[in-house]
C-alpha atoms as a PDB file:
ATOM      1  CA  MET A   1      -0.197   0.087   0.248  1.00  0.00           C
ATOM      2  CA  GLY A   2       0.610   3.283  -0.491  1.00  0.00           C
ATOM      3  CA  TYR A   3      -0.414   7.162   0.466  1.00  0.00           C
ATOM      4  CA  GLU A   4      -2.053   8.974  -1.979  1.00  0.00           C
ATOM      5  CA  TYR A   5      -0.971  12.477  -2.981  1.00  0.00           C
ATOM      6  CA  SER A   6      -3.309  15.325  -4.435  1.00  0.00           C
ATOM      7  CA  VAL A   7      -0.570  17.188  -6.950  1.00  0.00           C
ATOM      8  CA  GLU A   8      -0.966  20.760  -8.340  1.00  0.00           C
ATOM      9  CA  GLY A   9       0.608  23.387 -10.252  1.00  0.00           C
ATOM     10  CA  THR A  10       3.347  23.456 -13.348  1.00  0.00           C
ATOM     11  CA  VAL A  11       6.607  22.808 -14.402  1.00  0.00           C
ATOM     12  CA  LYS A  12       7.813  25.203 -16.521  1.00  0.00           C
ATOM     13  CA  VAL A  13       9.997  25.207 -20.118  1.00  0.00           C
ATOM     14  CA  THR A  14      12.829  27.236 -21.182  1.00  0.00           C
ATOM     15  CA  PRO A  15      12.815  28.288 -23.972  1.00  0.00           C
ATOM     16  CA  PRO A  16       9.274  26.640 -25.264  1.00  0.00           C
ATOM     17  CA  ILE A  17       9.661  23.254 -26.688  1.00  0.00           C
ATOM     18  CA  PRO A  18       8.164  21.973 -29.924  1.00  0.00           C
ATOM     19  CA  PHE A  19       5.268  19.875 -29.755  1.00  0.00           C
ATOM     20  CA  PRO A  20       6.429  16.836 -31.783  1.00  0.00           C
ATOM     21  CA  ALA A  21       9.172  16.799 -28.856  1.00  0.00           C
ATOM     22  CA  LEU A  22       6.586  15.816 -26.929  1.00  0.00           C
ATOM     23  CA  LEU A  23       4.330  13.711 -29.306  1.00  0.00           C
ATOM     24  CA  PRO A  24       5.172  10.364 -27.520  1.00  0.00           C
ATOM     25  CA  LEU A  25       3.405  11.496 -24.191  1.00  0.00           C
ATOM     26  CA  THR A  26       0.187  12.244 -25.838  1.00  0.00           C
ATOM     27  CA  GLN A  27      -0.285   8.185 -27.345  1.00  0.00           C
ATOM     28  CA  GLY A  28      -0.722   5.438 -25.738  1.00  0.00           C
ATOM     29  CA  PRO A  29      -0.268   3.006 -24.128  1.00  0.00           C
ATOM     30  CA  ASP A  30       0.875   4.035 -20.735  1.00  0.00           C
ATOM     31  CA  LEU A  31      -1.839   6.675 -18.871  1.00  0.00           C
ATOM     32  CA  PRO A  32      -2.203   9.639 -17.914  1.00  0.00           C
ATOM     33  CA  ILE A  33      -2.449  11.090 -21.731  1.00  0.00           C
ATOM     34  CA  PHE A  34      -1.255  14.185 -21.978  1.00  0.00           C
ATOM     35  CA  CYS A  35      -2.954  16.491 -23.630  1.00  0.00           C
ATOM     36  CA  LEU A  36      -2.589  19.553 -25.812  1.00  0.00           C
ATOM     37  CA  ALA A  37      -4.793  22.694 -23.906  1.00  0.00           C
ATOM     38  CA  PRO A  38      -4.866  25.997 -23.287  1.00  0.00           C
ATOM     39  CA  SER A  39      -4.567  25.445 -19.668  1.00  0.00           C
ATOM     40  CA  VAL A  40      -5.377  23.219 -16.997  1.00  0.00           C
ATOM     41  CA  ASP A  41      -9.144  23.919 -16.485  1.00  0.00           C
ATOM     42  CA  ASP A  42      -9.582  24.070 -20.438  1.00  0.00           C
ATOM     43  CA  PRO A  43     -12.340  21.467 -20.948  1.00  0.00           C
ATOM     44  CA  ASP A  44     -10.005  19.869 -23.506  1.00  0.00           C
ATOM     45  CA  ALA A  45      -7.835  19.241 -20.665  1.00  0.00           C
ATOM     46  CA  ALA A  46      -9.687  16.560 -19.748  1.00  0.00           C
ATOM     47  CA  GLY A  47      -8.810  13.788 -21.805  1.00  0.00           C
ATOM     48  CA  PRO A  48     -10.417  10.604 -21.822  1.00  0.00           C
ATOM     49  CA  TRP A  49      -8.993   8.754 -18.876  1.00  0.00           C
ATOM     50  CA  SER A  50      -9.068  11.898 -16.451  1.00  0.00           C
ATOM     51  CA  ASP A  51     -11.336  10.283 -13.822  1.00  0.00           C
ATOM     52  CA  ILE A  52      -8.967   8.144 -13.132  1.00  0.00           C
ATOM     53  CA  VAL A  53      -5.363   9.904 -13.669  1.00  0.00           C
ATOM     54  CA  GLY A  54      -6.201  13.447 -13.531  1.00  0.00           C
ATOM     55  CA  VAL A  55      -4.856  16.291 -15.788  1.00  0.00           C
ATOM     56  CA  TRP A  56      -2.215  16.347 -17.455  1.00  0.00           C
ATOM     57  CA  ALA A  57      -2.060  19.508 -20.040  1.00  0.00           C
ATOM     58  CA  LEU A  58       0.532  20.718 -22.198  1.00  0.00           C
ATOM     59  CA  ILE A  59       0.111  24.306 -22.133  1.00  0.00           C
ATOM     60  CA  HIS A  60       0.856  25.718 -25.773  1.00  0.00           C
ATOM     61  CA  GLU A  61       1.886  28.974 -26.480  1.00  0.00           C
ATOM     62  CA  ASP A  62      -0.077  30.927 -29.363  1.00  0.00           C
ATOM     63  CA  VAL A  63      -0.403  28.791 -32.324  1.00  0.00           C
ATOM     64  CA  PRO A  64       1.395  30.174 -34.804  1.00  0.00           C
ATOM     65  CA  LEU A  65       0.071  31.817 -37.938  1.00  0.00           C
ATOM     66  CA  ASP A  66       2.726  30.511 -40.230  1.00  0.00           C
ATOM     67  CA  PRO A  67       1.277  26.500 -40.486  1.00  0.00           C
ATOM     68  CA  ALA A  68       5.170  25.201 -40.988  1.00  0.00           C
ATOM     69  CA  GLN A  69       6.190  25.908 -37.910  1.00  0.00           C
ATOM     70  CA  PRO A  70       5.541  23.952 -35.010  1.00  0.00           C
ATOM     71  CA  ILE A  71       3.103  24.746 -32.056  1.00  0.00           C
ATOM     72  CA  THR A  72       5.150  25.042 -28.794  1.00  0.00           C
ATOM     73  CA  VAL A  73       4.990  24.333 -25.671  1.00  0.00           C
ATOM     74  CA  SER A  74       5.821  26.418 -22.013  1.00  0.00           C
ATOM     75  CA  ALA A  75       4.775  24.171 -19.464  1.00  0.00           C
ATOM     76  CA  LEU A  76       2.820  21.063 -18.330  1.00  0.00           C
ATOM     77  CA  ALA A  77       0.317  22.051 -15.752  1.00  0.00           C
ATOM     78  CA  MET A  78      -1.142  18.873 -13.662  1.00  0.00           C
ATOM     79  CA  ARG A  79      -3.776  18.266 -11.259  1.00  0.00           C
ATOM     80  CA  HIS A  80      -3.830  14.737  -9.953  1.00  0.00           C
ATOM     81  CA  ILE A  81      -4.209  12.686  -6.987  1.00  0.00           C
ATOM     82  CA  SER A  82      -2.642   9.203  -7.459  1.00  0.00           C
ATOM     83  CA  LYS A  83       0.212   7.300  -4.952  1.00  0.00           C
ATOM     84  CA  SER A  84       3.429   8.684  -5.742  1.00  0.00           C
ATOM     85  CA  THR A  85       4.763   7.015  -8.336  1.00  0.00           C
ATOM     86  CA  GLY A  86       1.116   7.278 -10.344  1.00  0.00           C
ATOM     87  CA  ILE A  87       2.302  11.007 -10.611  1.00  0.00           C
ATOM     88  CA  HIS A  88       6.363  10.585 -10.427  1.00  0.00           C
ATOM     89  CA  GLN A  89       6.902   8.034 -13.152  1.00  0.00           C
ATOM     90  CA  PRO A  90       4.711  10.415 -16.222  1.00  0.00           C
ATOM     91  CA  LEU A  91       6.221  13.644 -14.789  1.00  0.00           C
ATOM     92  CA  ALA A  92       9.791  12.066 -15.058  1.00  0.00           C
ATOM     93  CA  ARG A  93       9.183  11.666 -19.075  1.00  0.00           C
ATOM     94  CA  PHE A  94       8.066  14.636 -19.498  1.00  0.00           C
ATOM     95  CA  VAL A  95      11.203  16.158 -17.383  1.00  0.00           C
ATOM     96  CA  ARG A  96      13.427  13.694 -19.784  1.00  0.00           C
ATOM     97  CA  LEU A  97      11.825  14.721 -22.785  1.00  0.00           C
ATOM     98  CA  CYS A  98      12.057  18.010 -22.372  1.00  0.00           C
ATOM     99  CA  LEU A  99      16.246  17.879 -20.979  1.00  0.00           C
ATOM    100  CA  ALA A 100      17.177  15.317 -24.070  1.00  0.00           C
ATOM    101  CA  ALA A 101      15.933  18.202 -26.631  1.00  0.00           C
ATOM    102  CA  GLY A 102      17.768  21.098 -24.922  1.00  0.00           C
ATOM    103  CA  HIS A 103      15.120  22.953 -22.597  1.00  0.00           C
ATOM    104  CA  GLU A 104      15.538  23.834 -18.810  1.00  0.00           C
ATOM    105  CA  VAL A 105      12.196  22.960 -16.735  1.00  0.00           C
ATOM    106  CA  VAL A 106      11.772  24.499 -13.414  1.00  0.00           C
ATOM    107  CA  SER A 107       8.897  22.516 -10.818  1.00  0.00           C
ATOM    108  CA  GLU A 108       6.421  24.805  -9.454  1.00  0.00           C
ATOM    109  CA  LEU A 109       4.140  21.683  -8.023  1.00  0.00           C
ATOM    110  CA  LYS A 110       2.214  21.527  -4.950  1.00  0.00           C
ATOM    111  CA  PHE A 111       1.837  18.215  -3.059  1.00  0.00           C
ATOM    112  CA  HIS A 112      -0.705  17.556  -0.609  1.00  0.00           C
ATOM    113  CA  GLY A 113      -0.620  13.916   1.312  1.00  0.00           C
ATOM    114  CA  GLU A 114      -3.555  12.042   2.877  1.00  0.00           C
ATOM    115  CA  GLU A 115      -2.160  12.631   6.465  1.00  0.00           C
ATOM    116  CA  GLY A 116      -1.497  16.224   5.843  1.00  0.00           C
ATOM    117  CA  GLN A 117       1.593  16.826   4.775  1.00  0.00           C
ATOM    118  CA  ARG A 118       2.312  19.191   2.149  1.00  0.00           C
ATOM    119  CA  GLY A 119       6.026  20.004   0.149  1.00  0.00           C
ATOM    120  CA  GLU A 120       7.142  20.184  -3.338  1.00  0.00           C
ATOM    121  CA  ILE A 121       8.038  18.338  -5.836  1.00  0.00           C
ATOM    122  CA  GLN A 122      11.728  19.713  -7.839  1.00  0.00           C
ATOM    123  CA  VAL A 123      13.228  18.742 -10.579  1.00  0.00           C
ATOM    124  CA  THR A 124      17.378  18.081 -10.175  1.00  0.00           C
ATOM    125  CA  PRO A 125      19.668  20.063 -12.026  1.00  0.00           C
ATOM    126  CA  SER A 126      20.771  16.267 -13.254  1.00  0.00           C
ATOM    127  CA  GLY A 127      17.119  15.958 -14.364  1.00  0.00           C
ATOM    128  CA  GLY A 128      15.841  13.748 -10.803  1.00  0.00           C
ATOM    129  CA  ILE A 129      12.233  13.960  -9.784  1.00  0.00           C
ATOM    130  CA  GLU A 130      12.459  14.829  -5.614  1.00  0.00           C
ATOM    131  CA  TRP A 131       9.577  15.045  -3.345  1.00  0.00           C
ATOM    132  CA  VAL A 132      10.689  17.686  -0.430  1.00  0.00           C
ATOM    133  CA  GLU A 133       8.299  17.994   2.343  1.00  0.00           C
ATOM    134  CA  THR A 134       7.478  21.369   4.127  1.00  0.00           C
ATOM    135  CA  SER A 135       5.409  20.606   7.042  1.00  0.00           C
ATOM    136  CA  ALA A 136       4.649  16.701   8.270  1.00  0.00           C
ATOM    137  CA  PRO A 137       2.386  16.616  11.177  1.00  0.00           C
ATOM    138  CA  GLY A 138       4.247  14.782  14.180  1.00  0.00           C
ATOM    139  CA  ARG A 139       6.932  13.998  12.711  1.00  0.00           C
ATOM    140  CA  GLU A 140      10.610  14.999  11.010  1.00  0.00           C
ATOM    141  CA  LEU A 141      10.714  15.989   7.442  1.00  0.00           C
ATOM    142  CA  VAL A 142      11.483  14.257   4.506  1.00  0.00           C
ATOM    143  CA  ARG A 143      12.801  14.738   0.814  1.00  0.00           C
ATOM    144  CA  TRP A 144      12.540  11.215  -1.729  1.00  0.00           C
END
């Protein structure tokens, strides 16, 4: 068993990454299915499995006027409740694709655990994902 966590926030990508570099995230068979949307609250961001796997929205910049230019993604916005591995693994896939394409990522993700713990999900300079508690009622803070 494990604890469930609610995660919300964004991971910003600098400079924005061309959408074709993230295409593997929008196709199965792995869940969640990331979707291209203007915001996490956009109705199009709620994919076919969003009631189970939450919303993983690739936030696009303005659509280019020249159809030969690719749409670019400036952030991943998410709203998800799951065990930490159900959040960690797809997030790590996104980060790896961005870093492999030569982009920088900055996490602004916050989590809240079912036992009251709170914290941030950070991306390390090497591309690792760390969960850092900022509040853990009744015990020492941990990071993993």
